[in-house]
Short mmCIF file of C-alpha atoms in Angstrom, two decimals:
data_model
loop_
_atom_site.label_atom_id
_atom_site.label_comp_id
_atom_site.label_asym_id
_atom_site.label_seq_id
_atom_site.Cartn_x
_atom_site.Cartn_y
_atom_site.Cartn_z
CA UNK J 1 -38.28 39.45 8.82
CA UNK J 2 -38.35 35.66 9.77
CA UNK J 3 -38.47 34.38 13.12
CA UNK J 4 -35.01 32.88 12.24
CA UNK J 5 -33.08 35.20 9.74
CA UNK J 6 -29.74 34.81 8.51
CA UNK J 7 -27.14 37.71 7.97
CA UNK J 8 -23.56 38.15 6.43
CA UNK J 9 -22.89 40.92 9.41
CA UNK J 10 -24.82 42.51 11.94
CA UNK J 11 -24.00 45.63 13.41
CA UNK J 12 -24.79 46.36 17.12
CA UNK J 13 -24.60 50.31 17.06
CA UNK J 14 -25.60 53.27 14.79
CA UNK J 15 -23.34 55.45 15.14
CA UNK J 16 -20.25 56.55 13.36
CA UNK J 17 -18.14 53.18 13.63
CA UNK J 18 -20.97 51.08 13.31
CA UNK J 19 -22.51 52.68 10.62
CA UNK J 20 -18.89 52.83 9.02
CA UNK J 21 -18.49 49.20 8.52
CA UNK J 22 -22.47 48.59 7.54
CA UNK J 23 -22.47 50.80 4.86
CA UNK J 24 -19.05 49.18 3.48
CA UNK J 25 -19.91 45.86 3.74
CA UNK J 26 -23.46 46.63 2.24
CA UNK J 27 -21.73 48.04 -0.67
CA UNK J 28 -19.82 45.05 -1.39
CA UNK J 29 -22.87 43.01 -1.58
CA UNK J 30 -23.20 41.74 1.80
CA UNK J 31 -26.65 40.99 3.60
CA UNK J 32 -26.15 43.34 6.63
CA UNK J 33 -28.78 44.37 9.64
CA UNK J 34 -27.74 47.25 12.06
CA UNK J 35 -29.05 47.15 15.50
CA UNK J 36 -29.84 50.00 17.68
CA UNK J 37 -31.17 50.23 21.21
CA UNK J 38 -31.70 54.06 21.57
CA UNK J 39 -32.31 56.77 18.70
CA UNK J 40 -30.30 56.43 15.73
CA UNK J 41 -27.52 58.41 15.15
CA UNK J 42 -24.91 57.41 17.78
CA UNK J 43 -23.54 59.89 20.43
CA UNK J 44 -21.56 61.71 18.27
CA UNK J 45 -24.41 63.29 16.19
CA UNK J 46 -26.70 63.40 19.23
CA UNK J 47 -25.35 63.44 22.24
CA UNK J 48 -21.37 64.46 21.91
CA UNK J 49 -19.42 66.06 19.22
CA UNK J 50 -22.12 68.15 17.04
CA UNK J 51 -24.61 69.27 20.09
CA UNK J 52 -21.30 70.43 22.14
CA UNK J 53 -19.76 72.09 19.05
CA UNK J 54 -23.18 74.01 18.60
CA UNK J 55 -22.99 75.22 22.04
CA UNK J 56 -19.13 76.03 21.77
CA UNK J 57 -19.68 78.50 18.69
CA UNK J 58 -22.67 80.29 20.48
CA UNK J 59 -20.70 80.85 23.46
CA UNK J 60 -17.22 81.51 21.34
CA UNK J 61 -19.56 83.96 19.44
CA UNK J 62 -20.90 85.75 22.67
CA UNK J 63 -17.09 86.23 24.18
CA UNK J 64 -15.37 87.30 21.26
CA UNK J 65 -18.08 90.30 21.10
CA UNK J 66 -17.09 91.21 24.80
CA UNK J 67 -13.14 90.69 24.27
CA UNK J 68 -13.87 93.43 21.14
CA UNK J 69 -16.19 95.41 22.54
CA UNK J 70 -13.44 98.18 23.60
CA UNK J 71 -12.75 97.80 19.67
CA UNK J 72 -15.05 98.56 17.92
CA UNK J 73 -17.84 95.97 18.71
CA UNK J 74 -20.54 98.56 20.08
CA UNK J 75 -22.43 97.04 23.01
CA UNK J 76 -20.31 93.59 22.87
CA UNK J 77 -20.08 93.61 26.70
CA UNK J 78 -23.60 93.24 27.12
CA UNK J 79 -24.01 90.21 24.93
CA UNK J 80 -25.43 87.15 26.79
CA UNK J 81 -26.22 83.62 26.32
CA UNK J 82 -30.03 82.93 25.79
CA UNK J 83 -29.82 79.04 26.79
CA UNK J 84 -33.29 78.02 25.86
CA UNK J 85 -32.67 79.78 22.48
CA UNK J 86 -29.58 77.96 22.04
CA UNK J 87 -30.94 74.63 23.14
CA UNK J 88 -33.47 74.96 20.28
CA UNK J 89 -30.75 75.40 17.73
CA UNK J 90 -29.02 72.34 18.55
CA UNK J 91 -32.37 70.57 18.36
CA UNK J 92 -32.46 71.84 15.17
CA UNK J 93 -29.30 69.85 14.38
CA UNK J 94 -29.99 66.97 16.63
CA UNK J 95 -33.60 66.39 16.11
CA UNK J 96 -33.57 64.98 12.67
CA UNK J 97 -30.92 62.69 12.90
CA UNK J 98 -32.89 59.82 14.32
CA UNK J 99 -34.94 59.50 11.43
CA UNK J 100 -32.86 60.62 8.56
CA UNK J 101 -30.10 57.89 9.92
CA UNK J 102 -32.83 55.12 9.44
CA UNK J 103 -34.34 55.98 6.18
CA UNK J 104 -30.68 56.48 4.94
CA UNK J 105 -29.69 52.79 6.33
CA UNK J 106 -33.12 51.34 4.50
CA UNK J 107 -32.26 53.32 1.35
CA UNK J 108 -28.76 51.70 1.59
CA UNK J 109 -30.31 48.16 1.67
CA UNK J 110 -28.90 47.63 5.46
CA UNK J 111 -31.63 45.97 7.71
CA UNK J 112 -32.25 48.41 10.51
CA UNK J 113 -33.68 47.13 13.78
CA UNK J 114 -34.83 48.61 16.90
CA UNK J 115 -33.93 46.66 20.25
CA UNK J 116 -31.30 45.23 22.73
CA UNK J 117 -29.56 42.34 21.14
CA UNK J 118 -27.70 39.44 23.00
CA UNK J 119 -25.52 36.68 21.89
CA UNK J 120 -27.08 33.45 22.08
CA UNK J 121 -24.23 31.56 20.31
CA UNK J 122 -20.90 32.77 18.79
CA UNK J 123 -23.01 33.17 15.51
CA UNK J 124 -26.43 34.22 16.53
CA UNK J 125 -28.24 36.87 18.57
CA UNK J 126 -31.70 37.16 19.99
CA UNK J 127 -33.50 40.37 19.30
CA UNK J 128 -36.84 40.65 21.35
CA UNK J 129 -37.45 36.80 20.73
CA UNK J 130 -36.41 36.94 17.29
CA UNK J 131 -33.33 34.37 16.64
CA UNK J 132 -30.71 36.19 13.92
CA UNK J 133 -28.04 34.20 12.60
CA UNK J 134 -24.80 35.97 11.13
CA UNK J 135 -21.62 35.02 9.72
CA UNK J 136 -20.14 38.21 11.82
CA UNK J 137 -20.97 40.65 14.10
CA UNK J 138 -19.48 44.31 14.93
CA UNK J 139 -19.82 45.62 18.27
CA UNK J 140 -19.93 49.35 17.92
CA UNK J 141 -22.39 50.45 20.76
CA UNK J 142 -20.00 52.95 21.73
CA UNK J 143 -19.11 54.11 25.36
CA UNK J 144 -20.72 55.32 29.06
CA UNK J 145 -19.81 57.21 31.71
CA UNK J 146 -17.29 54.94 34.09
CA UNK J 147 -18.84 53.35 37.18
CA UNK J 148 -17.44 54.94 40.06
CA UNK J 149 -16.76 54.06 43.94
CA UNK J 150 -17.95 57.36 45.05
CA UNK J 151 -21.11 57.38 48.01
CA UNK J 152 -24.36 58.96 45.80
CA UNK J 153 -22.73 58.49 42.59
CA UNK J 154 -26.47 57.77 41.35
CA UNK J 155 -26.88 61.44 41.90
CA UNK J 156 -24.71 62.58 39.00
CA UNK J 157 -25.88 63.88 35.86
CA UNK J 158 -23.86 63.19 32.67
CA UNK J 159 -22.81 65.30 29.80
CA UNK J 160 -25.75 64.07 27.76
CA UNK J 161 -28.56 65.54 30.77
CA UNK J 162 -26.29 68.83 30.22
CA UNK J 163 -26.13 69.10 26.71
CA UNK J 164 -30.05 68.40 27.09
CA UNK J 165 -31.02 71.87 29.42
CA UNK J 166 -33.45 74.12 28.28
CA UNK J 167 -31.64 76.49 31.49
CA UNK J 168 -28.67 76.21 33.32
CA UNK J 169 -28.09 75.83 36.97
CA UNK J 170 -27.38 78.38 39.25
CA UNK J 171 -24.34 76.67 40.69
CA UNK J 172 -22.31 73.90 38.77
CA UNK J 173 -20.29 70.88 40.03
CA UNK J 174 -17.51 68.91 37.55
CA UNK J 175 -16.21 65.93 39.00
CA UNK J 176 -13.18 65.34 36.97
CA UNK J 177 -10.43 67.81 35.10
CA UNK J 178 -10.51 65.87 31.48
CA UNK J 179 -11.94 67.58 28.46
CA UNK J 180 -15.55 66.73 29.08
CA UNK J 181 -15.43 68.98 32.44
CA UNK J 182 -13.17 71.97 31.26
CA UNK J 183 -15.41 71.89 28.02
CA UNK J 184 -19.09 72.11 29.76
CA UNK J 185 -17.43 74.42 32.44
CA UNK J 186 -16.41 76.91 29.47
CA UNK J 187 -19.91 76.91 28.17
CA UNK J 188 -21.47 77.18 31.49
CA UNK J 189 -19.85 79.70 32.99
CA UNK J 190 -20.20 81.99 30.06
CA UNK J 191 -23.66 81.12 30.10
CA UNK J 192 -24.12 82.54 33.71
CA UNK J 193 -23.56 79.41 35.96
CA UNK J 194 -21.01 79.34 38.90
CA UNK J 195 -18.68 76.84 37.95
CA UNK J 196 -16.01 74.27 40.09
CA UNK J 197 -14.17 71.66 38.43
CA UNK J 198 -12.73 68.95 40.90
CA UNK J 199 -9.68 67.52 40.25
CA UNK J 200 -8.56 64.51 42.19
CA UNK J 201 -4.57 65.20 41.56
CA UNK J 202 -2.72 68.12 40.35
CA UNK J 203 -2.76 67.22 36.53
CA UNK J 204 -6.03 67.89 34.93
CA UNK J 205 -6.27 67.07 31.30
CA UNK J 206 -3.23 64.74 31.86
CA UNK J 207 -3.03 63.30 28.32
CA UNK J 208 -2.29 66.83 27.06
CA UNK J 209 1.13 69.08 27.11
CA UNK J 210 1.04 70.28 30.76
CA UNK J 211 2.98 73.56 30.05
CA UNK J 212 -0.48 74.74 28.30
CA UNK J 213 -2.91 73.15 30.25
CA UNK J 214 -1.34 75.39 32.66
CA UNK J 215 -2.01 78.48 30.68
CA UNK J 216 -5.47 77.25 30.35
CA UNK J 217 -6.07 76.61 34.03
CA UNK J 218 -4.94 80.34 34.43
CA UNK J 219 -7.40 81.65 31.52
CA UNK J 220 -10.35 79.47 32.99
CA UNK J 221 -9.88 80.79 36.65
CA UNK J 222 -9.54 84.43 35.28
CA UNK J 223 -13.09 84.15 34.14
CA UNK J 224 -14.51 83.02 36.76
CA UNK J 225 -14.29 79.10 36.85
CA UNK J 226 -13.02 77.52 39.93
CA UNK J 227 -10.30 74.85 39.30
CA UNK J 228 -9.63 72.96 42.40
CA UNK J 229 -6.76 70.60 42.56
CA UNK J 230 -6.26 67.76 44.75
CA UNK J 231 -9.75 67.44 45.35
CA UNK J 232 -11.00 63.65 45.34
CA UNK J 233 -14.49 63.39 45.76
CA UNK J 234 -15.68 60.45 48.30
CA UNK J 235 -19.42 61.49 48.61
CA UNK J 236 -22.17 63.21 47.00
CA UNK J 237 -25.51 63.45 49.20
CA UNK J 238 -28.86 66.11 48.81
CA UNK J 239 -28.07 69.05 50.53
CA UNK J 240 -31.72 71.10 50.58
CA UNK J 241 -32.73 71.75 46.71
CA UNK J 242 -29.00 71.11 45.61
CA UNK J 243 -26.24 68.70 46.31
CA UNK J 244 -23.25 68.47 48.28
CA UNK J 245 -19.99 66.98 47.38
CA UNK J 246 -17.13 66.02 49.94
CA UNK J 247 -13.90 65.31 49.36
CA UNK J 248 -11.58 63.07 51.19
CA UNK J 249 -9.72 66.22 52.62
CA UNK J 250 -13.17 67.54 54.10
CA UNK J 251 -13.78 69.89 51.76
CA UNK J 252 -17.36 70.50 50.98
CA UNK J 253 -19.04 72.11 47.83
CA UNK J 254 -22.47 72.78 46.87
CA UNK J 255 -24.22 72.79 43.64
CA UNK J 256 -27.74 72.31 42.26
CA UNK J 257 -26.02 69.97 39.61
CA UNK J 258 -23.15 67.62 39.51
CA UNK J 259 -21.61 66.14 36.50
CA UNK J 260 -19.65 63.30 35.92
CA UNK J 261 -16.86 64.04 34.09
CA UNK J 262 -14.78 60.84 35.16
CA UNK J 263 -14.08 59.16 32.07
CA UNK J 264 -15.94 56.60 30.19
CA UNK J 265 -16.17 52.81 29.58
CA UNK J 266 -17.36 51.08 26.60
CA UNK J 267 -21.16 49.84 26.67
CA UNK J 268 -21.19 45.97 26.50
CA UNK J 269 -23.72 45.45 29.42
CA UNK J 270 -26.15 42.89 28.56
CA UNK J 271 -24.45 41.94 25.30
CA UNK J 272 -24.63 38.00 26.24
CA UNK J 273 -20.43 37.75 25.28
CA UNK J 274 -20.06 34.75 27.41
CA UNK J 275 -22.31 32.99 25.02
CA UNK J 276 -20.23 33.82 21.93
CA UNK J 277 -16.80 32.94 23.51
CA UNK J 278 -15.47 36.72 23.32
CA UNK J 279 -13.46 37.62 26.27
CA UNK J 280 -13.53 40.74 28.51
CA UNK J 281 -10.94 41.95 30.63
CA UNK J 282 -11.30 44.62 33.04
CA UNK J 283 -14.19 45.83 30.91
CA UNK J 284 -12.87 45.81 27.79
CA UNK J 285 -12.85 43.51 24.76
CA UNK J 286 -9.52 41.67 24.56
CA UNK J 287 -9.31 42.15 20.48
CA UNK J 288 -6.27 42.00 18.20
CA UNK J 289 -4.54 44.84 16.43
CA UNK J 290 -6.81 44.33 13.89
CA UNK J 291 -9.58 44.69 16.08
CA UNK J 292 -11.11 41.17 15.89
CA UNK J 293 -12.07 39.06 19.25
CA UNK J 294 -9.56 37.33 20.23
CA UNK J 295 -11.86 34.31 21.40
CA UNK J 296 -14.48 34.57 18.36
CA UNK J 297 -12.87 35.39 14.99
CA UNK J 298 -16.43 36.44 13.52
CA UNK J 299 -16.56 39.38 16.20
CA UNK J 300 -15.06 42.85 15.90
CA UNK J 301 -15.30 45.70 17.51
CA UNK J 302 -14.82 49.41 16.57
CA UNK J 303 -15.01 53.35 18.02
CA UNK J 304 -15.66 53.59 21.87
CA UNK J 305 -17.02 50.01 22.08
CA UNK J 306 -13.42 48.67 21.04
CA UNK J 307 -11.59 51.38 23.50
CA UNK J 308 -8.15 50.66 21.04
CA UNK J 309 -7.54 54.12 20.37
CA UNK J 310 -8.93 57.41 21.95
CA UNK J 311 -12.66 58.24 22.55
CA UNK J 312 -12.83 60.25 19.43
CA UNK J 313 -14.96 60.37 16.29
CA UNK J 314 -12.27 60.00 13.64
CA UNK J 315 -10.77 57.23 15.57
CA UNK J 316 -14.29 55.83 15.09
CA UNK J 317 -13.95 56.32 11.46
CA UNK J 318 -10.76 54.86 11.14
CA UNK J 319 -11.44 51.44 13.21
CA UNK J 320 -14.73 51.31 10.61
CA UNK J 321 -12.05 51.20 8.07
CA UNK J 322 -10.04 48.81 9.25
CA UNK J 323 -12.95 46.50 10.24
CA UNK J 324 -14.74 47.02 6.81
CA UNK J 325 -11.34 46.09 5.27
CA UNK J 326 -10.52 43.10 7.39
CA UNK J 327 -14.02 41.61 6.66
CA UNK J 328 -13.73 42.04 3.29
CA UNK J 329 -10.53 40.05 3.16
CA UNK J 330 -7.92 41.84 4.02
CA UNK J 331 -5.62 42.00 6.83
CA UNK J 332 -5.08 45.72 8.12
CA UNK J 333 -3.64 47.05 11.42
CA UNK J 334 -5.26 49.89 13.46
CA UNK J 335 -2.71 53.12 13.53
CA UNK J 336 -3.16 55.59 16.29
CA UNK J 337 0.11 56.80 15.74
CA UNK J 338 -1.33 60.45 14.59
CA UNK J 339 -4.47 61.32 16.00
CA UNK J 340 -5.20 65.10 16.50
CA UNK J 341 -7.15 66.11 19.56
CA UNK J 342 -8.75 68.81 20.30
CA UNK J 343 -10.23 70.49 24.07
CA UNK J 344 -13.26 72.91 22.95
CA UNK J 345 -12.61 75.37 25.40
CA UNK J 346 -11.98 79.11 24.84
CA UNK J 347 -9.15 79.30 23.57
CA UNK J 348 -9.19 75.96 22.15
CA UNK J 349 -6.15 73.36 23.70
CA UNK J 350 -5.16 71.24 20.69
CA UNK J 351 -2.58 68.40 20.72
CA UNK J 352 -0.79 65.70 18.23
CA UNK J 353 1.59 63.34 18.92
CA UNK J 354 3.94 63.20 21.62
CA UNK J 355 4.26 65.27 24.48
CA UNK J 356 7.44 66.16 26.01
CA UNK J 357 6.84 64.07 28.99
CA UNK J 358 6.16 61.45 26.32
CA UNK J 359 8.64 61.69 24.69
CA UNK J 360 11.51 61.88 27.70
CA UNK J 361 9.96 58.82 28.73
CA UNK J 362 10.46 57.29 25.39
CA UNK J 363 14.18 58.47 25.28
CA UNK J 364 13.65 60.34 22.30
CA UNK J 365 16.27 62.71 21.45
CA UNK J 366 14.47 65.91 20.53
CA UNK J 367 14.47 69.91 20.68
CA UNK J 368 11.23 72.03 21.10
CA UNK J 369 10.18 75.10 19.72
CA UNK J 370 8.09 76.87 22.07
CA UNK J 371 6.37 80.48 22.64
CA UNK J 372 3.85 82.57 23.32
CA UNK J 373 1.56 83.77 20.94
CA UNK J 374 -0.71 86.40 22.64
CA UNK J 375 1.02 89.23 20.52
CA UNK J 376 0.68 87.40 17.06
CA UNK J 377 -1.56 89.55 15.01
CA UNK J 378 -4.12 86.69 14.42
CA UNK J 379 -4.48 86.60 18.06
CA UNK J 380 -4.68 90.18 18.66
CA UNK J 381 -7.13 90.14 16.12
CA UNK J 382 -9.70 87.74 18.28
CA UNK J 383 -8.98 89.78 21.45
CA UNK J 384 -7.58 86.52 23.04
CA UNK J 385 -4.86 86.97 25.93
CA UNK J 386 -4.15 83.22 26.07
CA UNK J 387 -2.12 81.53 23.26
CA UNK J 388 0.92 79.53 23.11
CA UNK J 389 2.61 76.70 20.89
CA UNK J 390 4.94 73.74 21.84
CA UNK J 391 6.97 71.70 19.02
CA UNK J 392 8.45 68.86 19.67
CA UNK J 393 11.24 67.95 16.58
CA UNK J 394 13.21 65.05 16.26
CA UNK J 395 17.44 66.30 16.55
CA UNK J 396 19.10 65.85 13.31
CA UNK J 397 15.88 65.02 10.91
CA UNK J 398 13.82 67.54 11.96
CA UNK J 399 11.29 64.90 12.08
CA UNK J 400 7.90 66.83 13.96
CA UNK J 401 7.60 64.19 17.14
CA UNK J 402 4.41 66.28 18.57
CA UNK J 403 2.56 69.81 18.29
CA UNK J 404 0.56 71.61 21.04
CA UNK J 405 -1.36 74.64 20.45
CA UNK J 406 -3.48 76.75 22.97
CA UNK J 407 -5.80 79.46 20.97
CA UNK J 408 -8.41 80.77 18.97
CA UNK J 409 -7.61 78.64 15.79
CA UNK J 410 -5.88 75.65 17.48
CA UNK J 411 -8.19 73.05 16.28
CA UNK J 412 -7.54 73.99 12.56
CA UNK J 413 -3.67 74.47 12.72
CA UNK J 414 -3.11 71.11 14.22
CA UNK J 415 -4.88 69.28 12.05
CA UNK J 416 -2.02 70.57 9.60
CA UNK J 417 0.77 69.51 11.92
CA UNK J 418 -0.83 65.75 11.81
CA UNK J 419 -1.30 65.99 8.49
CA UNK J 420 2.38 66.58 7.93
CA UNK J 421 3.83 64.26 10.59
CA UNK J 422 1.39 61.70 8.39
CA UNK J 423 3.09 62.37 5.36
CA UNK J 424 6.35 62.23 6.86
CA UNK J 425 7.07 66.00 5.71
CA UNK J 426 9.65 67.18 8.50
CA UNK J 427 9.88 70.97 10.19
CA UNK J 428 11.35 72.40 7.30
CA UNK J 429 9.10 71.26 4.80
CA UNK J 430 5.61 72.15 6.70
CA UNK J 431 7.46 75.63 7.27
CA UNK J 432 7.70 76.17 3.48
CA UNK J 433 4.20 75.49 2.91
CA UNK J 434 2.84 78.38 1.27
CA UNK J 435 -0.41 79.13 3.63
CA UNK J 436 -3.77 81.43 3.15
CA UNK J 437 -2.44 84.88 4.62
CA UNK J 438 -3.73 86.08 7.24
CA UNK J 439 -4.50 82.66 8.87
CA UNK J 440 -3.83 80.86 11.85
CA UNK J 441 -1.88 78.81 9.68
CA UNK J 442 0.37 81.15 8.51
CA UNK J 443 1.89 81.35 11.78
CA UNK J 444 3.40 77.81 11.41
CA UNK J 445 6.85 79.15 9.72
CA UNK J 446 7.13 81.18 12.89
CA UNK J 447 6.36 78.51 15.28
CA UNK J 448 9.13 76.34 13.49
CA UNK J 449 11.20 79.15 13.35
#
């Protein structure tokens, strides 16, 4: 590469969002470079969704065997998780990703570069002493754990660290009651750890339907996870071979490992944004509804770095399409109106659209269809005892405003509700959909009643 190289586009980050933009612009004939300061692949493939789901599948299989032991799975109650073997299985998915991603980029004609890039002008970056000139830049650097004003915060591990463990700690504390903490808790507890979630207020998983969250909290406690509410941590200190967390009310909890589960922030440090005239407010890029910087029209952002929609892989894919379309001459706005979201606990908690609290705050005229699903045949067959649904419909039109599910097939079924909402299908239309039977989807007509 020449000392002063010029590109049509430089993408910062090799995750879902960055690669999505780079691929589309390269296919349009642009000269594209992609810069990655870590391993090629991004959070989802290496440190997030994919490894998490691998561990979840194993723990869910173990849990299901235990639940069905009285019903014909002989020896199921003795099934346990070999975490070291599970880690090897996970690595069979994650270890090949960096080399494969880098090879794919180069085969596609995208210049793949390692290093930390920083802006030195509105249209140029420095990469380890090499000046890279460009017409456009896309910031797709992902997210990092949020900075916490807690004494001893540096002693905490992250979800990345947890997913890399070869052995689980005897005791595990999870700070914050969001989806990261609940997912880790359900995996670790079933792997044999003594697990405790410390939630600062009384509303864990606040963005989800609280009626179902309460059921999930009860189920979590039943299987041994301690969920402590109004337990805001003020300090973290070393205590013997482990750590001690002190709450503002004086309570203390000890564990060998403490994991940060108190939110994430865009990874923007070291990018030299001031040199590019790219404004930042409260740690977030200031973008318009086309994901373009309001201060430098050459610069766009996508995915967790943009922080405009929920921090989810499908949102990163959506952002990539929006940014690529706009770079290539379009005028496309973001649309986060229908985004299914799932907490991969056991059972799963899933949501799409408005919660009842949000619908009420918006002044919507709605009706609720809700009920317990633990006696549905599709749930009884799994041995699960916690399952429920809550559907919000606009009065008169039957338009689906929100769908919230707790149960074994929640992730798959909520996607059908999301599809119906996106397609403008009302409750009557969705309830008439012919589904495979017996399946989780075949319960939809019963939910909509």
